[in-house]
Short mmCIF file of C-alpha atoms and ligand atoms in Angstrom, two decimals:
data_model
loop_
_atom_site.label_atom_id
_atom_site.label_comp_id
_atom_site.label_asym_id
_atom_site.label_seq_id
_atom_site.Cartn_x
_atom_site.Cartn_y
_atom_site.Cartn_z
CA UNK A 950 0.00 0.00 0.00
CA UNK A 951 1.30 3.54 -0.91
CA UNK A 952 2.73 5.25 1.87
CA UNK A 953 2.87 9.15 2.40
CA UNK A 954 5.64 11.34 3.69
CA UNK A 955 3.19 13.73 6.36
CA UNK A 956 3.44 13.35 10.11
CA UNK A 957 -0.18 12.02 11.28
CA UNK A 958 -2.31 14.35 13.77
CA UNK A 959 -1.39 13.86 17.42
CA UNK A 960 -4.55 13.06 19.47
CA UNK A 961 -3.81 16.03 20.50
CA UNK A 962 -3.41 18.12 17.49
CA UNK A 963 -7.15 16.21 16.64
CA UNK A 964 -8.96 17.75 19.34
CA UNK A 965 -7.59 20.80 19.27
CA UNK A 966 -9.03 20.75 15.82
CA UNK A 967 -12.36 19.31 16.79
CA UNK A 968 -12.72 21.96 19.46
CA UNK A 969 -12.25 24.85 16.59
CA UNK A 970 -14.75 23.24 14.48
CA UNK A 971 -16.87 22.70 17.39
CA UNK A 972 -16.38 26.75 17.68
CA UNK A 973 -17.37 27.43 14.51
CA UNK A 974 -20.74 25.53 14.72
CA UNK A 975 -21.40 27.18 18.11
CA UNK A 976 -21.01 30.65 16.36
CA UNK A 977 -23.42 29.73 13.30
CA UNK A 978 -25.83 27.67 15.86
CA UNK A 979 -28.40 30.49 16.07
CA UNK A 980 -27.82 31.02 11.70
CA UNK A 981 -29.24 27.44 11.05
CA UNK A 982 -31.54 26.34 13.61
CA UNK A 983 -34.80 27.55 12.27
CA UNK A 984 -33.26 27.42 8.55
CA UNK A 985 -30.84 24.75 7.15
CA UNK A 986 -27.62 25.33 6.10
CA UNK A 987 -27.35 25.53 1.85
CA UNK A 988 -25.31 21.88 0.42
CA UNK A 989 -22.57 24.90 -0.07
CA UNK A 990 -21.18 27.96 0.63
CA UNK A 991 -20.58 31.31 -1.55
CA UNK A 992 -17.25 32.69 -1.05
CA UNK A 993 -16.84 30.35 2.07
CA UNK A 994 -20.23 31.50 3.72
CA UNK A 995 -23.17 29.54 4.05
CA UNK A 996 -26.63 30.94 3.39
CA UNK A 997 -29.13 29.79 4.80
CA UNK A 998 -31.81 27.70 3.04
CA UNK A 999 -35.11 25.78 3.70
CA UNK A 1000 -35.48 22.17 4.93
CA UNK A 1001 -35.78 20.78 1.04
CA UNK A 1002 -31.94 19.65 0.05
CA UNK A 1003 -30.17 16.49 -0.04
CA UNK A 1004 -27.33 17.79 2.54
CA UNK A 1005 -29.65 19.15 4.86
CA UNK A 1006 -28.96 16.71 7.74
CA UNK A 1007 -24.66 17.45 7.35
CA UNK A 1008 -25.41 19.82 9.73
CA UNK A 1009 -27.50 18.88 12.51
CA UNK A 1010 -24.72 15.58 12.61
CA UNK A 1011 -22.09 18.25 13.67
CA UNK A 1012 -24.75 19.71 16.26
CA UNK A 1013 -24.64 16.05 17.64
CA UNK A 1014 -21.34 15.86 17.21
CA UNK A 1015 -20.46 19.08 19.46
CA UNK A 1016 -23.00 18.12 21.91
CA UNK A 1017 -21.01 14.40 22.31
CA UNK A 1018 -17.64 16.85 22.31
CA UNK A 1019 -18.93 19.27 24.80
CA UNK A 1020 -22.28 18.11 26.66
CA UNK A 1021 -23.49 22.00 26.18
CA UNK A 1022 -27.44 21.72 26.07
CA UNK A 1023 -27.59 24.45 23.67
CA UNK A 1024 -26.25 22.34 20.75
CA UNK A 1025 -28.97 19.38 22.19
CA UNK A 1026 -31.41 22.04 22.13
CA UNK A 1027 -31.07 23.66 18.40
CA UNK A 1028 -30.38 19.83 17.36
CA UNK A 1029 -33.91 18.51 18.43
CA UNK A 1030 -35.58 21.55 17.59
CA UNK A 1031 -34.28 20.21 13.75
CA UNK A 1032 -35.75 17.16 14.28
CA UNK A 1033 -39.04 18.60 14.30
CA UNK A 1034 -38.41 20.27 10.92
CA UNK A 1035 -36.96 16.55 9.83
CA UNK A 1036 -40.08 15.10 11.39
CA UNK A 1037 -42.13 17.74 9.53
CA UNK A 1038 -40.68 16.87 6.20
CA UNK A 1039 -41.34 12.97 5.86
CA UNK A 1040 -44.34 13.19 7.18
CA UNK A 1041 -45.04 15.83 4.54
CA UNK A 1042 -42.99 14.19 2.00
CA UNK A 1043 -41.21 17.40 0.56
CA UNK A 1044 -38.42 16.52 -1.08
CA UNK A 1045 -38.11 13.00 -0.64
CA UNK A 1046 -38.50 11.52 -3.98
CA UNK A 1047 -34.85 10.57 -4.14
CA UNK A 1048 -32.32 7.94 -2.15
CA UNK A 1049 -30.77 10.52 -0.01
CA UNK A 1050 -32.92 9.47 3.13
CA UNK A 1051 -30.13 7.50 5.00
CA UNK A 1052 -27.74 11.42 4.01
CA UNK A 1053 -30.72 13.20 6.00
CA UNK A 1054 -31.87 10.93 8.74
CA UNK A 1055 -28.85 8.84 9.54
CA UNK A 1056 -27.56 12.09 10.55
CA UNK A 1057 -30.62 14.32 11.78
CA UNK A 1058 -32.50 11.93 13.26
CA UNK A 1059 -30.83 8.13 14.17
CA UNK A 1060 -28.33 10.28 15.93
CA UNK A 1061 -30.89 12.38 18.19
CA UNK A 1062 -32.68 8.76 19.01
CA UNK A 1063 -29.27 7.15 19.94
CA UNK A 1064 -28.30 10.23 21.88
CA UNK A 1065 -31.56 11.33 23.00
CA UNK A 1066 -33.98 8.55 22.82
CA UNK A 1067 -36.91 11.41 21.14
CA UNK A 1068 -39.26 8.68 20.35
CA UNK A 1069 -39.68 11.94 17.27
CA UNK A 1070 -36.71 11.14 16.13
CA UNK A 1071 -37.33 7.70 15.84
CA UNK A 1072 -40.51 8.04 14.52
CA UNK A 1073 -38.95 10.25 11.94
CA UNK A 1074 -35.54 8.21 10.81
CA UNK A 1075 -38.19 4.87 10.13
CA UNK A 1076 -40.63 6.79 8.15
CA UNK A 1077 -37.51 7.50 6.14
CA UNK A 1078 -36.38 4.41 5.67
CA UNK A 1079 -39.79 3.48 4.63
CA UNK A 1080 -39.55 6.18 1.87
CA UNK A 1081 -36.30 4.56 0.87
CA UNK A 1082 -37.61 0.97 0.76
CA UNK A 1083 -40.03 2.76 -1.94
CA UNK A 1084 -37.30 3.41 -4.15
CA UNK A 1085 -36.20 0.00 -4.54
CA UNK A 1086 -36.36 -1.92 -7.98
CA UNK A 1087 -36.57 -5.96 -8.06
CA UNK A 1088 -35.55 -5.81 -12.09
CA UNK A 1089 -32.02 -5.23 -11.07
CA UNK A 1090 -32.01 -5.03 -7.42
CA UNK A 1091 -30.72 -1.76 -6.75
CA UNK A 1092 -32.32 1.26 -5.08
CA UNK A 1093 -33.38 3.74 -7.75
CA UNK A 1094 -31.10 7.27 -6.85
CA UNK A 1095 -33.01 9.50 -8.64
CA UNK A 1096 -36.41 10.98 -10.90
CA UNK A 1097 -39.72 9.15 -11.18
CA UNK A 1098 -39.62 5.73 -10.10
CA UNK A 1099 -38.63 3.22 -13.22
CA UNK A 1100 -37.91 5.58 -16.08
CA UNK A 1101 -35.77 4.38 -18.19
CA UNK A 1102 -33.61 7.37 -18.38
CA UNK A 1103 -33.18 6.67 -14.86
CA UNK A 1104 -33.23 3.08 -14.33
CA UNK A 1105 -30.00 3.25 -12.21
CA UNK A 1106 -27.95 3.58 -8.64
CA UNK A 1107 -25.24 5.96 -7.58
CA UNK A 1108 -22.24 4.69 -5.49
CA UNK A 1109 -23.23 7.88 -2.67
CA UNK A 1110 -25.94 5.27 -2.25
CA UNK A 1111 -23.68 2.84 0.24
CA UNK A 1112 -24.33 5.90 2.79
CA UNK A 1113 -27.47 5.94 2.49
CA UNK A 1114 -28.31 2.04 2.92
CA UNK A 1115 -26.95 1.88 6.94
CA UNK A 1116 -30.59 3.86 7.71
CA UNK A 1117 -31.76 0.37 6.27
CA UNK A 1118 -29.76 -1.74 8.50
CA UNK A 1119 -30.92 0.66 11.52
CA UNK A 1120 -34.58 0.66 10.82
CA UNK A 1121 -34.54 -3.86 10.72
CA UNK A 1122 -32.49 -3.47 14.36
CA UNK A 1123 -35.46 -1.16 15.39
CA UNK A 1124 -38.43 -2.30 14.28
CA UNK A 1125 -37.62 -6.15 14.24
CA UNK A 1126 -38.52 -6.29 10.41
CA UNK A 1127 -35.97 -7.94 8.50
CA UNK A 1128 -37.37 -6.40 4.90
CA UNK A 1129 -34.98 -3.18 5.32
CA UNK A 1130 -31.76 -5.33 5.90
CA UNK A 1131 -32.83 -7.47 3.05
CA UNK A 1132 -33.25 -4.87 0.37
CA UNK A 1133 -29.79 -3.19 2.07
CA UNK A 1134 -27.96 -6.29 1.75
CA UNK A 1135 -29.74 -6.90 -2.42
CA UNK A 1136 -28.44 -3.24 -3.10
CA UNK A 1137 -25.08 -3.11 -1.62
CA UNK A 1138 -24.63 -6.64 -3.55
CA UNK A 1139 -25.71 -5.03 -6.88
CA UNK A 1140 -23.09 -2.41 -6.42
CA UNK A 1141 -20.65 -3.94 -5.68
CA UNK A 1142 -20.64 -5.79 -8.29
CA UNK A 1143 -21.07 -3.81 -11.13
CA UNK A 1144 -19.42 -0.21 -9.87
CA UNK A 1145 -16.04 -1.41 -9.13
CA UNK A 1146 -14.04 -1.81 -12.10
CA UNK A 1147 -10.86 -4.14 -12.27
CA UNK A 1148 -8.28 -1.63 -11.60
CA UNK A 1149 -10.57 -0.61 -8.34
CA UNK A 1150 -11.59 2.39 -9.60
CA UNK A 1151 -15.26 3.63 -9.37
CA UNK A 1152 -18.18 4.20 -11.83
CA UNK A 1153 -20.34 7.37 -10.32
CA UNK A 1154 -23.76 6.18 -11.48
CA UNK A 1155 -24.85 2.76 -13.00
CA UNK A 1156 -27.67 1.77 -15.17
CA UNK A 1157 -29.72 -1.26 -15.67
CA UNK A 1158 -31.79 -2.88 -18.00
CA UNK A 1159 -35.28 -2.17 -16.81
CA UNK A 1160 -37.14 -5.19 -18.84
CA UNK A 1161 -34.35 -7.97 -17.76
CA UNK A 1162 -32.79 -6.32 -15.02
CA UNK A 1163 -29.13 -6.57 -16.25
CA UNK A 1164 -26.11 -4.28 -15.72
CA UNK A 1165 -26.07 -1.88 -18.36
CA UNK A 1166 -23.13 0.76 -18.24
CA UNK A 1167 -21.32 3.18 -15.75
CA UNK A 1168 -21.77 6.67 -16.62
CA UNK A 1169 -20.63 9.66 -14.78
CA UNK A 1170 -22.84 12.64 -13.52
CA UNK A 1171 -20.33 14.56 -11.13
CA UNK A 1172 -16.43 13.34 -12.35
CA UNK A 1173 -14.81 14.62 -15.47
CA UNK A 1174 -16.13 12.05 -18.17
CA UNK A 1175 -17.28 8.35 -18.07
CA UNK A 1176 -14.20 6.21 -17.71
CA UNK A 1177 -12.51 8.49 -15.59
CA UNK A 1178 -12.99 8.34 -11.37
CA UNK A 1179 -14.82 11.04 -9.81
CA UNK A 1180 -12.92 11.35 -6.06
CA UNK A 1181 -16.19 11.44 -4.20
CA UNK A 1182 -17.54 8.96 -5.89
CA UNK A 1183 -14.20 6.37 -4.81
CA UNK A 1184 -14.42 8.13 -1.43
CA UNK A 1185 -18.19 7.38 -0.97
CA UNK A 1186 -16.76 3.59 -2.41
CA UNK A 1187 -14.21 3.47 0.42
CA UNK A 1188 -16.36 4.40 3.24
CA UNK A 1189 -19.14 2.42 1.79
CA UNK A 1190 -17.35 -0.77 1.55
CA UNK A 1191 -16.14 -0.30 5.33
CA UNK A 1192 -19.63 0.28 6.75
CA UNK A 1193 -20.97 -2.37 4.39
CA UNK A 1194 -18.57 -4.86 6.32
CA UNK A 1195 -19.57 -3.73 9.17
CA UNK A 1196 -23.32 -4.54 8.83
CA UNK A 1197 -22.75 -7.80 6.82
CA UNK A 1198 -19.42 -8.89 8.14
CA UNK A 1199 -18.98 -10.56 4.48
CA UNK A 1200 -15.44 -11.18 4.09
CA UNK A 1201 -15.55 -10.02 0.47
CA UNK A 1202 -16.91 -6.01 1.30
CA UNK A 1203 -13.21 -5.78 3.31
CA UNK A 1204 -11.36 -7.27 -0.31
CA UNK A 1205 -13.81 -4.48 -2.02
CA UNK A 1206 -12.63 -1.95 0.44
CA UNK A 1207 -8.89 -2.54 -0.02
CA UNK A 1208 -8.87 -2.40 -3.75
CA UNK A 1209 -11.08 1.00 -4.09
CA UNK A 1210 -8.84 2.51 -1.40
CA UNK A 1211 -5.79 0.96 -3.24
CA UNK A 1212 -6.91 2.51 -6.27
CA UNK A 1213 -7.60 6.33 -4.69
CA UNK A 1214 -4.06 6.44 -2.36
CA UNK A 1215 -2.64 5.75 -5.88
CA UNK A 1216 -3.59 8.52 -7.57
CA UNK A 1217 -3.60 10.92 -4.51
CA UNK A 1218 -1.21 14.15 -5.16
CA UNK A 1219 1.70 13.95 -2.03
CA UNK A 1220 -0.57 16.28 -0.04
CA UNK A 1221 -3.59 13.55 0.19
CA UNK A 1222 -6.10 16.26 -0.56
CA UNK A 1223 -7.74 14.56 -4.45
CA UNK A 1224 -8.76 16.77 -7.32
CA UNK A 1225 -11.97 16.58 -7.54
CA UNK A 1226 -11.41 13.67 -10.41
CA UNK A 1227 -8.82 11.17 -10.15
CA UNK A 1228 -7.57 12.05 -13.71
CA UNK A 1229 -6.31 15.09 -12.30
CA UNK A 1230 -2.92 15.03 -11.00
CA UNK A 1231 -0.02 17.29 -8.64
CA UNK A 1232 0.29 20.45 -10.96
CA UNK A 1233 -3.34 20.40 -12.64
CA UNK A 1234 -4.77 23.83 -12.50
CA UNK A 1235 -7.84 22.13 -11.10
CA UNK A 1236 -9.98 22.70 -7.79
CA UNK A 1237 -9.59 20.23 -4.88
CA UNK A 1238 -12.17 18.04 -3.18
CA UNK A 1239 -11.13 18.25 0.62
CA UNK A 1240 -14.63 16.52 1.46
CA UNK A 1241 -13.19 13.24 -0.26
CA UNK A 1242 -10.43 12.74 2.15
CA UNK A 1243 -12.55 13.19 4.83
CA UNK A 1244 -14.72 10.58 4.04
CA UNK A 1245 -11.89 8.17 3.07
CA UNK A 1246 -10.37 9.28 6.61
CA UNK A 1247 -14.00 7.91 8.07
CA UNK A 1248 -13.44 4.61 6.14
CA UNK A 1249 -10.17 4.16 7.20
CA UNK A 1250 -11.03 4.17 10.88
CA UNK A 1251 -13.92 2.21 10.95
CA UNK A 1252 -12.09 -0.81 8.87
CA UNK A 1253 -9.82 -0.47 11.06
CA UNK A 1254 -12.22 -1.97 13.52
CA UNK A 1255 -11.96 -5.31 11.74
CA UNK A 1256 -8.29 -5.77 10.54
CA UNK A 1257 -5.19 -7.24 12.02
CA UNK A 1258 -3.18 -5.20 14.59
CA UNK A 1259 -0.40 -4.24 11.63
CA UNK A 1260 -3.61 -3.16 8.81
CA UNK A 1261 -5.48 -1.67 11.29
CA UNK A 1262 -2.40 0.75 12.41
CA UNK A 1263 -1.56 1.43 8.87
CA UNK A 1264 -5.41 3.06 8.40
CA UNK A 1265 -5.17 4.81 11.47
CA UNK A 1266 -1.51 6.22 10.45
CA UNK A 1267 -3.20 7.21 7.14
CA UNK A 1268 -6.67 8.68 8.50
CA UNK A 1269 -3.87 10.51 10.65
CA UNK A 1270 -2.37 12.17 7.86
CA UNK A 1271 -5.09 12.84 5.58
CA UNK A 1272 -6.58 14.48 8.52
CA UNK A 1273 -3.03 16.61 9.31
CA UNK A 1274 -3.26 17.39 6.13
CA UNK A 1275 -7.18 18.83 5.66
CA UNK A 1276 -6.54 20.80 9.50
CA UNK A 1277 -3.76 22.56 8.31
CA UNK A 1278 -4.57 23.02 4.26
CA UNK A 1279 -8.24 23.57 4.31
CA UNK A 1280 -9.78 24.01 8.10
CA UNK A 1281 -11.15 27.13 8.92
CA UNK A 1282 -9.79 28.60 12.20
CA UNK A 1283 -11.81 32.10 12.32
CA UNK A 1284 -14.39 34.03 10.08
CA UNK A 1285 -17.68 35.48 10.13
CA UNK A 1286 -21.13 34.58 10.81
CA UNK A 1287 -22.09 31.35 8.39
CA UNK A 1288 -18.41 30.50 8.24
CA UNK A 1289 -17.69 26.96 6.87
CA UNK A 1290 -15.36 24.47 8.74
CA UNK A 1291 -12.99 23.20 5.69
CA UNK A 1292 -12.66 24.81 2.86
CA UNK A 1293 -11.72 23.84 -0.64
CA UNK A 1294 -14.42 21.34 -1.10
CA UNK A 1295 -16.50 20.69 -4.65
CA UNK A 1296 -19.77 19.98 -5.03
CA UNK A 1297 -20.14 19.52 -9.04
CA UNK A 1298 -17.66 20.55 -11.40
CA UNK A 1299 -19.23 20.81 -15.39
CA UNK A 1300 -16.56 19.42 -17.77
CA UNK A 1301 -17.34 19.13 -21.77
CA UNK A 1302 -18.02 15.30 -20.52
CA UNK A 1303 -20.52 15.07 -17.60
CA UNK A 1304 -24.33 15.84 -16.69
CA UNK A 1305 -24.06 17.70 -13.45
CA UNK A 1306 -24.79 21.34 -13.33
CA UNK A 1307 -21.67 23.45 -11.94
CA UNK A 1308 -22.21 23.92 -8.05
CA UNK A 1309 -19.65 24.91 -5.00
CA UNK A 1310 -16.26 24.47 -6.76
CA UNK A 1311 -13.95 25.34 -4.72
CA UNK A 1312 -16.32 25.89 -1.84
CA UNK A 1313 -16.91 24.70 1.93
CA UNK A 1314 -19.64 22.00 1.29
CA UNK A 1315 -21.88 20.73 4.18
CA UNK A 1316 -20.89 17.42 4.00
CA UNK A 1317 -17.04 18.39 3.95
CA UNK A 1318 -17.86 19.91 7.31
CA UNK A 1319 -19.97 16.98 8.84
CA UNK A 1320 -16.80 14.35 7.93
CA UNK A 1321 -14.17 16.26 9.16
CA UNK A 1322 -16.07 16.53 12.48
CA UNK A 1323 -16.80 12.49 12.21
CA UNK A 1324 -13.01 11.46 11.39
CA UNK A 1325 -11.74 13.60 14.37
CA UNK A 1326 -13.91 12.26 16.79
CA UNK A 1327 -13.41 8.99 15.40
CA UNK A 1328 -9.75 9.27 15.64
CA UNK A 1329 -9.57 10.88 19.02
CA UNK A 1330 -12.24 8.06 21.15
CA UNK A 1331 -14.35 5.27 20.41
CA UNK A 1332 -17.28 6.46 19.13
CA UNK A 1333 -20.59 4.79 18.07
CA UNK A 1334 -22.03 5.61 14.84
CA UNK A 1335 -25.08 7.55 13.93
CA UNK A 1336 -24.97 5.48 10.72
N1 LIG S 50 -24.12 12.58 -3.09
C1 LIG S 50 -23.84 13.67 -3.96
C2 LIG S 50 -22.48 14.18 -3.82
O1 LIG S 50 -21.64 13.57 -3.17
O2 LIG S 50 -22.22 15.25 -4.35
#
């Protein structure tokens, strides 16, 4: 496995960093309590936005994370008063015709009922995964990702899905219905098999054949072109693979795992902060995606749950300095009201090859924030997941 010439965080040096971050989200707490926080920021400012995005539930997850860090009701507080508005918005089914249920209500809502015990929040996070369950197609087996349910110009899954699947696992260990684990486990299976090509590198989005129900083609929305590897795609791969290990314990999720996080510490530039593609490389005049080693941090230490003593401190040296290297490149120590937490983050960058409209490039992105929060408390205690 590649190795990389950066000192790791100390424990330390993590909290220290956690604590800052933990600062900013105190200062924007009042900003984005009774409005969400937009999927990105303008200029490195958030404005605010109404409960109706994908990223919404980014961050309420740091909320619960700086209430675990600190114990300050205030953050438990603003954090439940969320879960209303999460509540509100199943149960009103706005903006919930798409797979990014487990995004919102792993994070909003699984993590207020673990912390908490709101019987709201519960009520909330299984209505969810009820909505998700919808989404599934048998001709294929694969949760749909996005647009009305079976078009053809549709009929596929997105590798982001593998986040949003845990919610599944959750809402069987709840409720004592196995149907949610079952679909989980028929998705992640689908996935797996068709996104990960041989050199371990990741398809964004996947069709399938909506008559027979066979793999189709990978196609890119959000990287640079179709046989290239979009870095949040492989970063949503690595931590996928992890947490699908965790939930399945099937000894070929951890061979997945190493050979998509193989493939991205290959083509990482000496800093470990990716391009937002993986066809970019050290001297491309081409925007970062600090959110991707984040995540890939977040993989790291959760495999390294399951690995011998040698692997596992190999991922924890790594998470270490992808981490040194996002607190001291990217984090945000000081700035204004609506401040993000790590900067250089991109949401969607248009090339001549993809689909995605241009969003955030070069931007603090909610989800950039939420990880970085996860991998340092991850690498600084034991903590359970909200996931
Ligand atoms: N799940 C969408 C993204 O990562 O941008």
């Amino acid at each position: 496995m590649k190795t990389f010439d950066i000192t790791p965080l100390t424990p330390a040096e993590a909290l220290e960093a956690l604590d800052t971050a933990v600062g900013l989200v105190r200062q924007n707490l009042s900003l984005f309590t009774d409005r969400c926080q937009n999927h990105s920021s303008v200029n490195d400012i958030y404005p605010p936005c109404d409960n109706v995005q994908w990223t919404c539930g980014f961050w309420p997850g740091e909320i619960w994370l700086a209430y675990e860090r600190t114990g300050d009701g205030a953050f438990k507080d603003a954090a439940l008063k969320l879960v209303d508005s999460f509540l509100y918005r199943i149960q009103n089914k706005i903006e919930v015709d798409h797979h990014d249920m487990g995004f919102l209500y792993s994070l909003s809502c699984v993590s207020a009922y673990k912390l908490t015990g709101s019987e709201k929040a519960r009520k909330a996070a299984l209505l969810a995964a009820d909505q998700l369950c919808t989404r599934f197609q048998e001709k294929g087996g694969f949760i749909q990702a996005w647009g009305p349910l079976g078009a053809a110009d549709n009929y596929r899954y997105i590798i982001d899905c593998l986040l949003n699947v845990p919610l599944l696992y959750w809402a069987s260990d709840e409720s004592g219905d196995g149907r949610y684990a079952d679909l989980a486990h028929r998705h992640v299976a689908t996935c797996l098999a068709n996104s990960i090509r041989p050199d371990g590198s990741t398809y964004h989005t996947f069709f399938m054949d909506p008559v027979t129900g066979a793999p189709v083609r990978g196609v890119t929305c959000q990287g640079y072109k179709d046989d290239s590897c979009w870095a949040r795609g492989q970063a949503w791969g690595v931590y996928g693979t992890a947490i699908s290990y965790t939930y399945t314990r099937r000894p070929e999720y951890l061979d997945a795992f190493r050979r998509v996080l193989t493939y991205y510490l290959d083509q990482l530039p000496a800093n470990l902060i990716p391009y937002w593609d993986m066809t970019f490389t050290t001297g491309d005049d081409e925007p970062w995606d600090s959110s991707s080693a984040s995540i890939v941090a977040c993989g790291l230490l959760e495999a390294a749950k399951f690995v011998s003593a040698e692997e596992a401190d190999t991922f924890r040296t790594l998470a270490g300095q992808m981490l040194s290297s996002v607190a001291s490149l990217c984090a945000v120590k000081e700035g204004p009201a609506g401040i993000g937490l790590v900067r250089h983050g991109t949401y969607s960058k248009k090339s001549p090859y993809n689909t995605c409209t241009q969003e955030g490039v070069d931007e603090c992105v909610s989800w950039g924030d939420y990880f970085y929060m996860e991998a340092l408390t991850r690498y600084t205690r034991d903590w359970k997941p909200y996931w």
